[in-house]
Amino acid sequence: MNWTLQAISDELQGQEIEVNKDLLVGRHQDCDVVLQSSAISRRHAALNLRDKQVWVTDLNSSNGTFVNDLRIAQETLLEQGDVVQFAHLKFALLANDVDLAIDDTVAPQESLEHKTELNDAQKMNEQGMPSLTERAAETPVSREGMPQRVAVPKPAPIPEGIDIHAKAEPEPVPVEQPVSRVEQQVEHQKNVSVGLITVIVIVILAVLAFVFFK
């Protein structure tokens, strides 16, 4: 049986270590598994593979080795799914060899039934669309290369009550007439005349008031 240590700590998320032999874990470059962290001792722990089983031993590390959150003081046997922790770095032990039982006696019968129940649409789907060469061979062409005897699809029927000859009546669009300069001048002169008449009336009323009340 082959084993893998899969990192579950954020710093090493996704990293995996194949345990197919005895491994020395630590910060030193001579170790088989080098963990670059100040919390890891130079030679932190050892993984031993015996009789297809994995054993872990702490090598008097400063921050300890843990199995399922329990600090170990002696060699400990690991099992599938155990969490091994070197200082603060955690790994899950996973078994690589998983036998999947397959019932071969059912497969041929199911396959036969599947084939007998195929309808025409499923057969066409499995055969796939004909290639361009096959489709071109079925259609005769002229000397100029134009396809011959190609059926023209019929148009869709027109719903009842719809007159195809009726013309749509255009909707009237209001158009704002521009104001000419002549009209603007006439309007301006009218306003000036009204203002002048108003001033004259006020002056006359003031003179009459002065004469009567003197």
GROMACS .gro file of C-alpha atoms in nm:
model
  214
    1MET     CA    1   0.000   0.000   0.000
    2ASN     CA    2   0.127   0.347  -0.089
    3TRP     CA    3   0.077   0.644   0.142
    4THR     CA    4   0.068   1.020   0.091
    5LEU     CA    5   0.097   1.305   0.336
    6GLN     CA    6  -0.123   1.588   0.209
    7ALA     CA    7  -0.062   1.933   0.359
    8ILE     CA    8  -0.368   2.096   0.515
    9SER     CA    9  -0.196   2.403   0.665
   10ASP     CA   10  -0.241   2.732   0.483
   11GLU     CA   11   0.135   2.774   0.428
   12LEU     CA   12   0.164   2.441   0.242
   13GLN     CA   13  -0.191   2.405   0.110
   14GLY     CA   14  -0.208   2.145  -0.170
   15GLN     CA   15   0.146   2.004  -0.128
   16GLU     CA   16   0.184   1.627  -0.107
   17ILE     CA   17   0.462   1.397   0.018
   18GLU     CA   18   0.486   1.042  -0.110
   19VAL     CA   19   0.571   0.804   0.175
   20ASN     CA   20   0.726   0.514  -0.017
   21LYS     CA   21   1.038   0.480   0.202
   22ASP     CA   22   1.181   0.596   0.534
   23LEU     CA   23   1.183   0.978   0.544
   24LEU     CA   24   1.361   1.231   0.764
   25VAL     CA   25   1.160   1.550   0.824
   26GLY     CA   26   1.326   1.876   0.927
   27ARG     CA   27   1.458   2.218   0.835
   28HIS     CA   28   1.807   2.100   0.733
   29GLN     CA   29   1.878   2.063   0.361
   30ASP     CA   30   1.993   1.703   0.414
   31CYS     CA   31   1.644   1.596   0.521
   32ASP     CA   32   1.419   1.404   0.284
   33VAL     CA   33   1.129   1.639   0.361
   34VAL     CA   34   1.251   1.996   0.405
   35LEU     CA   35   1.005   2.228   0.585
   36GLN     CA   36   1.121   2.589   0.571
   37SER     CA   37   0.993   2.727   0.900
   38SER     CA   38   1.170   2.859   1.207
   39ALA     CA   39   0.939   2.646   1.423
   40ILE     CA   40   1.072   2.326   1.263
   41SER     CA   41   1.386   2.173   1.413
   42ARG     CA   42   1.685   2.088   1.193
   43ARG     CA   43   1.598   1.720   1.229
   44HIS     CA   44   1.242   1.725   1.353
   45ALA     CA   45   1.089   1.379   1.304
   46ALA     CA   46   1.122   1.049   1.117
   47LEU     CA   47   0.868   0.857   0.911
   48ASN     CA   48   0.934   0.482   0.889
   49LEU     CA   49   0.763   0.243   0.647
   50ARG     CA   50   0.738  -0.114   0.784
   51ASP     CA   51   0.505  -0.388   0.661
   52LYS     CA   52   0.318  -0.132   0.447
   53GLN     CA   53   0.242   0.073   0.758
   54VAL     CA   54   0.367   0.420   0.848
   55TRP     CA   55   0.524   0.499   1.185
   56VAL     CA   56   0.622   0.847   1.304
   57THR     CA   57   0.887   0.929   1.564
   58ASP     CA   58   0.969   1.268   1.715
   59LEU     CA   59   1.345   1.338   1.723
   60ASN     CA   60   1.348   1.553   2.038
   61SER     CA   61   1.222   1.856   1.840
   62SER     CA   62   1.173   2.191   2.012
   63ASN     CA   63   0.806   2.236   1.917
   64GLY     CA   64   0.704   1.871   1.909
   65THR     CA   65   0.532   1.626   1.677
   66PHE     CA   66   0.159   1.562   1.711
   67VAL     CA   67  -0.084   1.294   1.594
   68ASN     CA   68  -0.448   1.404   1.594
   69ASP     CA   69  -0.355   1.702   1.816
   70LEU     CA   70  -0.179   1.480   2.076
   71ARG     CA   71   0.195   1.530   2.125
   72ILE     CA   72   0.385   1.205   2.092
   73ALA     CA   73   0.690   1.099   2.290
   74GLN     CA   74   0.758   0.765   2.122
   75GLU     CA   75   0.713   0.591   1.789
   76THR     CA   76   0.345   0.597   1.690
   77LEU     CA   77   0.158   0.398   1.424
   78LEU     CA   78  -0.038   0.608   1.177
   79GLU     CA   79  -0.367   0.511   1.017
   80GLN     CA   80  -0.568   0.631   0.720
   81GLY     CA   81  -0.698   0.983   0.784
   82ASP     CA   82  -0.470   1.064   1.078
   83VAL     CA   83  -0.346   1.423   1.104
   84VAL     CA   84   0.029   1.447   1.161
   85GLN     CA   85   0.158   1.783   1.284
   86PHE     CA   86   0.521   1.897   1.282
   87ALA     CA   87   0.525   2.205   1.508
   88HIS     CA   88   0.236   2.403   1.350
   89LEU     CA   89   0.243   2.239   1.003
   90LYS     CA   90  -0.031   1.980   0.958
   91PHE     CA   91  -0.055   1.689   0.712
   92ALA     CA   92  -0.327   1.429   0.654
   93LEU     CA   93  -0.223   1.069   0.588
   94LEU     CA   94  -0.402   0.926   0.285
   95ALA     CA   95  -0.388   0.578   0.134
   96ASN     CA   96  -0.334   0.574  -0.242
   97ASP     CA   97  -0.443   0.215  -0.315
   98VAL     CA   98  -0.821   0.192  -0.313
   99ASP     CA   99  -0.976  -0.118  -0.473
  100LEU     CA  100  -1.300  -0.050  -0.652
  101ALA     CA  101  -1.526  -0.355  -0.686
  102ILE     CA  102  -1.678  -0.386  -1.033
  103ASP     CA  103  -1.957  -0.632  -1.110
  104ASP     CA  104  -1.864  -0.757  -1.458
  105THR     CA  105  -2.167  -0.984  -1.484
  106VAL     CA  106  -2.412  -0.695  -1.505
  107ALA     CA  107  -2.229  -0.482  -1.761
  108PRO     CA  108  -2.279  -0.703  -2.072
  109GLN     CA  109  -2.652  -0.743  -2.005
  110GLU     CA  110  -2.701  -0.369  -1.954
  111SER     CA  111  -2.504  -0.297  -2.268
  112LEU     CA  112  -2.720  -0.540  -2.471
  113GLU     CA  113  -3.043  -0.391  -2.340
  114HIS     CA  114  -2.914  -0.043  -2.415
  115LYS     CA  115  -2.843  -0.135  -2.776
  116THR     CA  116  -3.183  -0.301  -2.833
  117GLU     CA  117  -3.373  -0.001  -2.695
  118LEU     CA  118  -3.211   0.256  -2.920
  119ASN     CA  119  -3.457   0.440  -3.139
  120ASP     CA  120  -3.388   0.603  -3.475
  121ALA     CA  121  -3.301   0.941  -3.323
  122GLN     CA  122  -3.049   0.785  -3.084
  123LYS     CA  123  -2.894   0.583  -3.368
  124MET     CA  124  -2.853   0.900  -3.572
  125ASN     CA  125  -2.704   1.076  -3.271
  126GLU     CA  126  -2.452   0.796  -3.217
  127GLN     CA  127  -2.360   0.779  -3.587
  128GLY     CA  128  -2.310   1.154  -3.599
  129MET     CA  129  -2.377   1.399  -3.881
  130PRO     CA  130  -2.250   1.302  -4.230
  131SER     CA  131  -1.935   1.477  -4.341
  132LEU     CA  132  -1.933   1.756  -4.599
  133THR     CA  133  -1.793   1.512  -4.857
  134GLU     CA  134  -2.076   1.264  -4.798
  135ARG     CA  135  -2.342   1.534  -4.815
  136ALA     CA  136  -2.188   1.681  -5.131
  137ALA     CA  137  -2.189   1.338  -5.300
  138GLU     CA  138  -2.567   1.314  -5.256
  139THR     CA  139  -2.634   1.646  -5.431
  140PRO     CA  140  -2.565   1.665  -5.810
  141VAL     CA  141  -2.395   1.981  -5.933
  142SER     CA  142  -2.380   2.151  -6.274
  143ARG     CA  143  -2.067   2.226  -6.474
  144GLU     CA  144  -2.048   2.565  -6.309
  145GLY     CA  145  -2.048   2.395  -5.968
  146MET     CA  146  -2.404   2.501  -5.874
  147PRO     CA  147  -2.611   2.244  -5.679
  148GLN     CA  148  -2.900   2.091  -5.870
  149ARG     CA  149  -3.244   1.970  -5.757
  150VAL     CA  150  -3.214   2.128  -5.418
  151ALA     CA  151  -3.551   2.143  -5.246
  152VAL     CA  152  -3.656   2.490  -5.138
  153PRO     CA  153  -3.817   2.488  -4.795
  154LYS     CA  154  -4.177   2.602  -4.780
  155PRO     CA  155  -4.251   2.925  -4.596
  156ALA     CA  156  -4.438   2.913  -4.272
  157PRO     CA  157  -4.820   2.951  -4.303
  158ILE     CA  158  -4.962   3.301  -4.254
  159PRO     CA  159  -5.195   3.325  -3.954
  160GLU     CA  160  -5.562   3.391  -4.027
  161GLY     CA  161  -5.688   3.748  -4.009
  162ILE     CA  162  -5.359   3.908  -4.119
  163ASP     CA  163  -5.358   4.108  -4.445
  164ILE     CA  164  -5.013   4.082  -4.596
  165HIS     CA  165  -5.096   4.362  -4.847
  166ALA     CA  166  -5.198   4.612  -4.582
  167LYS     CA  167  -4.970   4.914  -4.558
  168ALA     CA  168  -4.875   5.048  -4.225
  169GLU     CA  169  -5.001   5.401  -4.169
  170PRO     CA  170  -4.720   5.636  -4.072
  171GLU     CA  171  -4.771   5.803  -3.740
  172PRO     CA  172  -4.764   6.186  -3.754
  173VAL     CA  173  -4.453   6.329  -3.601
  174PRO     CA  174  -4.488   6.679  -3.458
  175VAL     CA  175  -4.235   6.916  -3.610
  176GLU     CA  176  -4.141   7.228  -3.419
  177GLN     CA  177  -4.150   7.529  -3.648
  178PRO     CA  178  -3.845   7.751  -3.618
  179VAL     CA  179  -3.903   8.116  -3.525
  180SER     CA  180  -3.786   8.353  -3.797
  181ARG     CA  181  -3.576   8.662  -3.725
  182VAL     CA  182  -3.852   8.888  -3.867
  183GLU     CA  183  -4.101   8.760  -3.613
  184GLN     CA  184  -3.846   8.813  -3.340
  185GLN     CA  185  -3.796   9.178  -3.450
  186VAL     CA  186  -4.173   9.245  -3.462
  187GLU     CA  187  -4.215   9.099  -3.117
  188HIS     CA  188  -3.928   9.309  -2.985
  189GLN     CA  189  -4.071   9.632  -3.130
  190LYS     CA  190  -4.414   9.550  -2.986
  191ASN     CA  191  -4.263   9.510  -2.640
  192VAL     CA  192  -4.075   9.844  -2.675
  193SER     CA  193  -4.395  10.026  -2.782
  194VAL     CA  194  -4.591   9.887  -2.489
  195GLY     CA  195  -4.318   9.991  -2.251
  196LEU     CA  196  -4.303  10.345  -2.396
  197ILE     CA  197  -4.681  10.392  -2.375
  198THR     CA  198  -4.673  10.275  -2.016
  199VAL     CA  199  -4.408  10.536  -1.926
  200ILE     CA  200  -4.607  10.817  -2.094
  201VAL     CA  201  -4.925  10.721  -1.908
  202ILE     CA  202  -4.739  10.723  -1.578
  203VAL     CA  203  -4.594  11.072  -1.651
  204ILE     CA  204  -4.939  11.212  -1.742
  205LEU     CA  205  -5.094  11.070  -1.427
  206ALA     CA  206  -4.814  11.222  -1.220
  207VAL     CA  207  -4.867  11.569  -1.375
  208LEU     CA  208  -5.245  11.558  -1.320
  209ALA     CA  209  -5.196  11.453  -0.961
  210PHE     CA  210  -4.953  11.739  -0.904
  211VAL     CA  211  -5.202  11.995  -1.053
  212PHE     CA  212  -5.505  11.880  -0.857
  213PHE     CA  213  -5.335  11.843  -0.520
  214LYS     CA  214  -5.124  12.159  -0.536
   0.00000   0.00000   0.00000
